[in-house]
Amino acid sequence: DIQMTQSPSTLSASVGDRVTITCRASQSISSWLAWYQQKPGKAPKLLIYKASSLESGVPSRFSGSGSGTEFTLTISSLQPDDFATYYCQQYNTPLRTFGQGTKVEIK
Amino acid sequence: EVQLVESGGGLVKPGGSLRLSCAASGFTFSSYSMNWVRQAPGKGLEWVSSISSSSSYIYYADSVKGRFTISRDNAKNSLYLQMNSLRAEDTAVYYCARDANNWDVWGKGTTVTVSS
């Protein structure tokens, strides 16, 4: 199975900060990577697919990059609504795997 | 409105069984693969199982293989997860998600608690 490792596990930031989350795959997944945002008690929400494609309706301050084994999710200017947990997910193989999550907290 | 609604969760004793359902509406259910994902209390997301649009391809996480069975009824726009031999570690919120390669539509989840 492909293992997905996110860093950091927790991130403390302020409104307006630029935030970057990294996701590494244990083997190449080409660009078959998605990013999700999850708030407490809610279902995950798709933000980015195919590593860098922005899902419809998602603010443009979110962006994704990378290919192969290393990927990043960037929030260009953190907003109050962005404090949440973020997960990467590979879909290169039928056995889908998620990263362990990155919690973005208020500094 | 595109929607997924899970049901069937509850409290069950270790070794017991439960069947989850996911009702789809607002889209052509038979055109999409579907998935079950779970989230244990305070933990991250764990993919559980996937089924292709015509049920030709089915996959399971190692943690549930041999105990859980995914199925679907395209005529009823419904996805199912039969869970047998349940363990305490199966306690989680279970979500169904539409698979358009990326998982763009999720239900709100149903809670399964395995406890004596």
Tab-separated table of N, CA, C and O in Angstrom, chain A residues 1 32 34 36 38 41-46 49-50 55 87 89 91 94-100, chain B residues 35 37 39 43-47 50 59-62 65 95 99 101-104 106-109:
chain	number	residue	atom	x	y	z
A	1	ASP	N	0.838	-1.197	0.000
A	1	ASP	CA	0.000	0.000	0.000
A	1	ASP	C	0.879	1.256	0.000
A	1	ASP	O	1.985	1.250	0.526
A	32	TRP	N	-1.846	12.154	-8.992
A	32	TRP	CA	-3.127	11.659	-8.470
A	32	TRP	C	-3.246	11.913	-6.973
A	32	TRP	O	-3.223	10.988	-6.149
A	34	ALA	N	-5.279	14.467	-3.977
A	34	ALA	CA	-6.327	15.417	-3.622
A	34	ALA	C	-6.070	15.958	-2.218
A	34	ALA	O	-5.408	15.307	-1.399
A	36	TYR	N	-8.214	17.743	1.103
A	36	TYR	CA	-9.528	17.954	1.705
A	36	TYR	C	-9.390	18.806	2.962
A	36	TYR	O	-8.372	18.733	3.670
A	38	GLN	N	-11.387	19.573	6.599
A	38	GLN	CA	-12.438	19.066	7.473
A	38	GLN	C	-12.532	19.911	8.740
A	38	GLN	O	-11.530	20.187	9.394
A	41	GLY	N	-16.908	17.817	13.377
A	41	GLY	CA	-18.285	17.371	13.236
A	41	GLY	C	-18.836	17.421	11.826
A	41	GLY	O	-20.028	17.154	11.620
A	42	LYS	N	-17.988	17.747	10.861
A	42	LYS	CA	-18.430	17.876	9.472
A	42	LYS	C	-17.706	16.883	8.578
A	42	LYS	O	-16.636	16.375	8.919
A	43	ALA	N	-18.304	16.622	7.422
A	43	ALA	CA	-17.648	15.779	6.435
A	43	ALA	C	-16.503	16.534	5.777
A	43	ALA	O	-16.516	17.766	5.720
A	44	PRO	N	-15.530	15.822	5.275
A	44	PRO	CA	-14.448	16.486	4.510
A	44	PRO	C	-15.003	17.180	3.271
A	44	PRO	O	-16.017	16.768	2.709
A	45	LYS	N	-14.280	18.216	2.872
A	45	LYS	CA	-14.644	18.992	1.688
A	45	LYS	C	-13.465	18.985	0.731
A	45	LYS	O	-12.334	19.282	1.128
A	46	LEU	N	-13.715	18.656	-0.528
A	46	LEU	CA	-12.652	18.625	-1.532
A	46	LEU	C	-12.197	20.041	-1.863
A	46	LEU	O	-13.004	20.918	-2.160
A	49	TYR	N	-7.794	18.794	-6.557
A	49	TYR	CA	-7.670	17.458	-7.127
A	49	TYR	C	-6.606	17.466	-8.214
A	49	TYR	O	-6.203	18.531	-8.696
A	50	LYS	N	-6.127	16.299	-8.557
A	50	LYS	CA	-5.033	16.140	-9.517
A	50	LYS	C	-3.883	17.075	-9.178
A	50	LYS	O	-3.303	17.710	-10.053
A	55	GLU	N	-10.989	22.853	-6.964
A	55	GLU	CA	-12.384	22.441	-7.069
A	55	GLU	C	-13.266	23.680	-7.213
A	55	GLU	O	-12.994	24.743	-6.638
A	87	TYR	N	-6.306	17.158	4.934
A	87	TYR	CA	-5.839	15.810	4.603
A	87	TYR	C	-5.462	15.732	3.128
A	87	TYR	O	-6.188	16.243	2.267
A	89	GLN	N	-4.789	12.873	0.018
A	89	GLN	CA	-5.237	11.526	-0.333
A	89	GLN	C	-4.696	11.168	-1.704
A	89	GLN	O	-4.816	11.961	-2.645
A	91	TYR	N	-4.871	8.827	-5.080
A	91	TYR	CA	-5.785	7.948	-5.807
A	91	TYR	C	-5.107	7.376	-7.056
A	91	TYR	O	-5.710	7.208	-8.107
A	94	PRO	N	-6.193	1.683	-6.583
A	94	PRO	CA	-7.549	1.499	-6.047
A	94	PRO	C	-7.599	1.518	-4.520
A	94	PRO	O	-8.627	1.837	-3.935
A	95	LEU	N	-6.520	1.110	-3.865
A	95	LEU	CA	-6.469	1.157	-2.402
A	95	LEU	C	-6.052	2.565	-2.004
A	95	LEU	O	-4.866	2.877	-1.900
A	96	ARG	N	-7.066	3.411	-1.828
A	96	ARG	CA	-6.815	4.824	-1.556
A	96	ARG	C	-6.275	5.013	-0.148
A	96	ARG	O	-6.689	4.311	0.772
A	97	THR	N	-5.384	5.951	0.042
A	97	THR	CA	-4.850	6.221	1.365
A	97	THR	C	-4.794	7.718	1.625
A	97	THR	O	-4.556	8.506	0.710
A	98	PHE	N	-5.022	8.063	2.884
A	98	PHE	CA	-4.983	9.441	3.333
A	98	PHE	C	-3.714	9.693	4.153
A	98	PHE	O	-3.177	8.778	4.791
A	99	GLY	N	-3.284	10.939	4.154
A	99	GLY	CA	-2.308	11.365	5.128
A	99	GLY	C	-2.960	11.428	6.500
A	99	GLY	O	-4.189	11.343	6.626
A	100	GLN	N	-2.147	11.621	7.517
A	100	GLN	CA	-2.663	11.584	8.891
A	100	GLN	C	-3.343	12.882	9.302
A	100	GLN	O	-3.965	12.944	10.364
B	35	ASN	N	-17.575	4.994	-2.430
B	35	ASN	CA	-16.624	4.626	-1.390
B	35	ASN	C	-17.225	4.740	0.008
B	35	ASN	O	-18.143	5.527	0.224
B	37	VAL	N	-15.665	5.562	3.850
B	37	VAL	CA	-14.523	6.080	4.603
B	37	VAL	C	-14.970	6.174	6.055
B	37	VAL	O	-16.143	6.471	6.321
B	39	GLN	N	-13.915	7.430	10.279
B	39	GLN	CA	-13.089	8.287	11.120
B	39	GLN	C	-13.372	7.939	12.575
B	39	GLN	O	-14.460	8.226	13.087
B	43	LYS	N	-9.503	10.803	15.518
B	43	LYS	CA	-8.479	10.296	14.582
B	43	LYS	C	-8.701	10.825	13.170
B	43	LYS	O	-9.646	11.570	12.903
B	44	GLY	N	-7.824	10.408	12.269
B	44	GLY	CA	-7.904	10.846	10.888
B	44	GLY	C	-8.842	9.994	10.051
B	44	GLY	O	-9.515	9.090	10.548
B	45	LEU	N	-8.844	10.303	8.766
B	45	LEU	CA	-9.706	9.591	7.825
B	45	LEU	C	-9.059	8.275	7.411
B	45	LEU	O	-7.855	8.217	7.159
B	46	GLU	N	-9.882	7.237	7.317
B	46	GLU	CA	-9.401	5.922	6.868
B	46	GLU	C	-10.324	5.411	5.763
B	46	GLU	O	-11.516	5.208	5.979
B	47	TRP	N	-9.770	5.192	4.576
B	47	TRP	CA	-10.540	4.572	3.494
B	47	TRP	C	-10.893	3.139	3.902
B	47	TRP	O	-10.052	2.411	4.436
B	50	SER	N	-14.227	0.422	-1.671
B	50	SER	CA	-14.683	1.070	-2.904
B	50	SER	C	-15.389	0.060	-3.783
B	50	SER	O	-15.055	-1.134	-3.760
B	59	TYR	N	-12.913	-3.206	-3.728
B	59	TYR	CA	-11.652	-3.175	-2.983
B	59	TYR	C	-11.939	-2.918	-1.504
B	59	TYR	O	-12.890	-2.210	-1.169
B	60	TYR	N	-11.069	-3.466	-0.661
B	60	TYR	CA	-11.198	-3.287	0.784
B	60	TYR	C	-9.856	-2.939	1.399
B	60	TYR	O	-8.804	-3.403	0.949
B	61	ALA	N	-9.901	-2.164	2.471
B	61	ALA	CA	-8.722	-1.966	3.290
B	61	ALA	C	-8.428	-3.279	4.026
B	61	ALA	O	-9.340	-4.048	4.345
B	62	ASP	N	-7.156	-3.510	4.293
B	62	ASP	CA	-6.769	-4.747	4.990
B	62	ASP	C	-7.477	-4.873	6.335
B	62	ASP	O	-7.779	-5.985	6.776
B	65	LYS	N	-11.007	-6.370	5.489
B	65	LYS	CA	-11.148	-7.448	4.513
B	65	LYS	C	-11.573	-8.739	5.204
B	65	LYS	O	-11.034	-9.098	6.246
B	95	TYR	N	-18.596	7.511	6.539
B	95	TYR	CA	-19.047	8.381	5.465
B	95	TYR	C	-19.099	7.607	4.149
B	95	TYR	O	-18.214	6.779	3.885
B	99	ASP	N	-17.227	8.985	-6.091
B	99	ASP	CA	-15.887	8.899	-6.668
B	99	ASP	C	-15.905	9.342	-8.117
B	99	ASP	O	-16.281	8.585	-9.006
B	101	ASN	N	-13.118	10.121	-9.503
B	101	ASN	CA	-11.667	10.064	-9.315
B	101	ASN	C	-11.309	10.822	-8.048
B	101	ASN	O	-10.740	10.251	-7.115
B	102	ASN	N	-11.596	12.065	-7.986
B	102	ASN	CA	-11.554	12.766	-6.702
B	102	ASN	C	-12.934	12.627	-6.061
B	102	ASN	O	-13.923	12.449	-6.747
B	103	TRP	N	-12.976	12.713	-4.760
B	103	TRP	CA	-14.222	12.478	-4.024
B	103	TRP	C	-14.902	13.803	-3.747
B	103	TRP	O	-14.615	14.479	-2.765
B	104	ASP	N	-15.819	14.164	-4.636
B	104	ASP	CA	-16.354	15.511	-4.619
B	104	ASP	C	-17.645	15.667	-3.826
B	104	ASP	O	-18.038	16.794	-3.522
B	106	TRP	N	-19.775	14.103	-0.410
B	106	TRP	CA	-19.730	13.274	0.795
B	106	TRP	C	-21.067	13.367	1.528
B	106	TRP	O	-21.721	14.405	1.508
B	107	GLY	N	-21.426	12.302	2.202
B	107	GLY	CA	-22.553	12.375	3.117
B	107	GLY	C	-22.111	12.977	4.442
B	107	GLY	O	-20.933	13.285	4.632
B	108	LYS	N	-23.071	13.128	5.352
B	108	LYS	CA	-22.755	13.712	6.656
B	108	LYS	C	-22.269	12.672	7.658
B	108	LYS	O	-21.765	13.025	8.724
B	109	GLY	N	-22.416	11.406	7.314
B	109	GLY	CA	-21.886	10.339	8.163
B	109	GLY	C	-22.914	9.701	9.076
B	109	GLY	O	-23.934	10.307	9.398
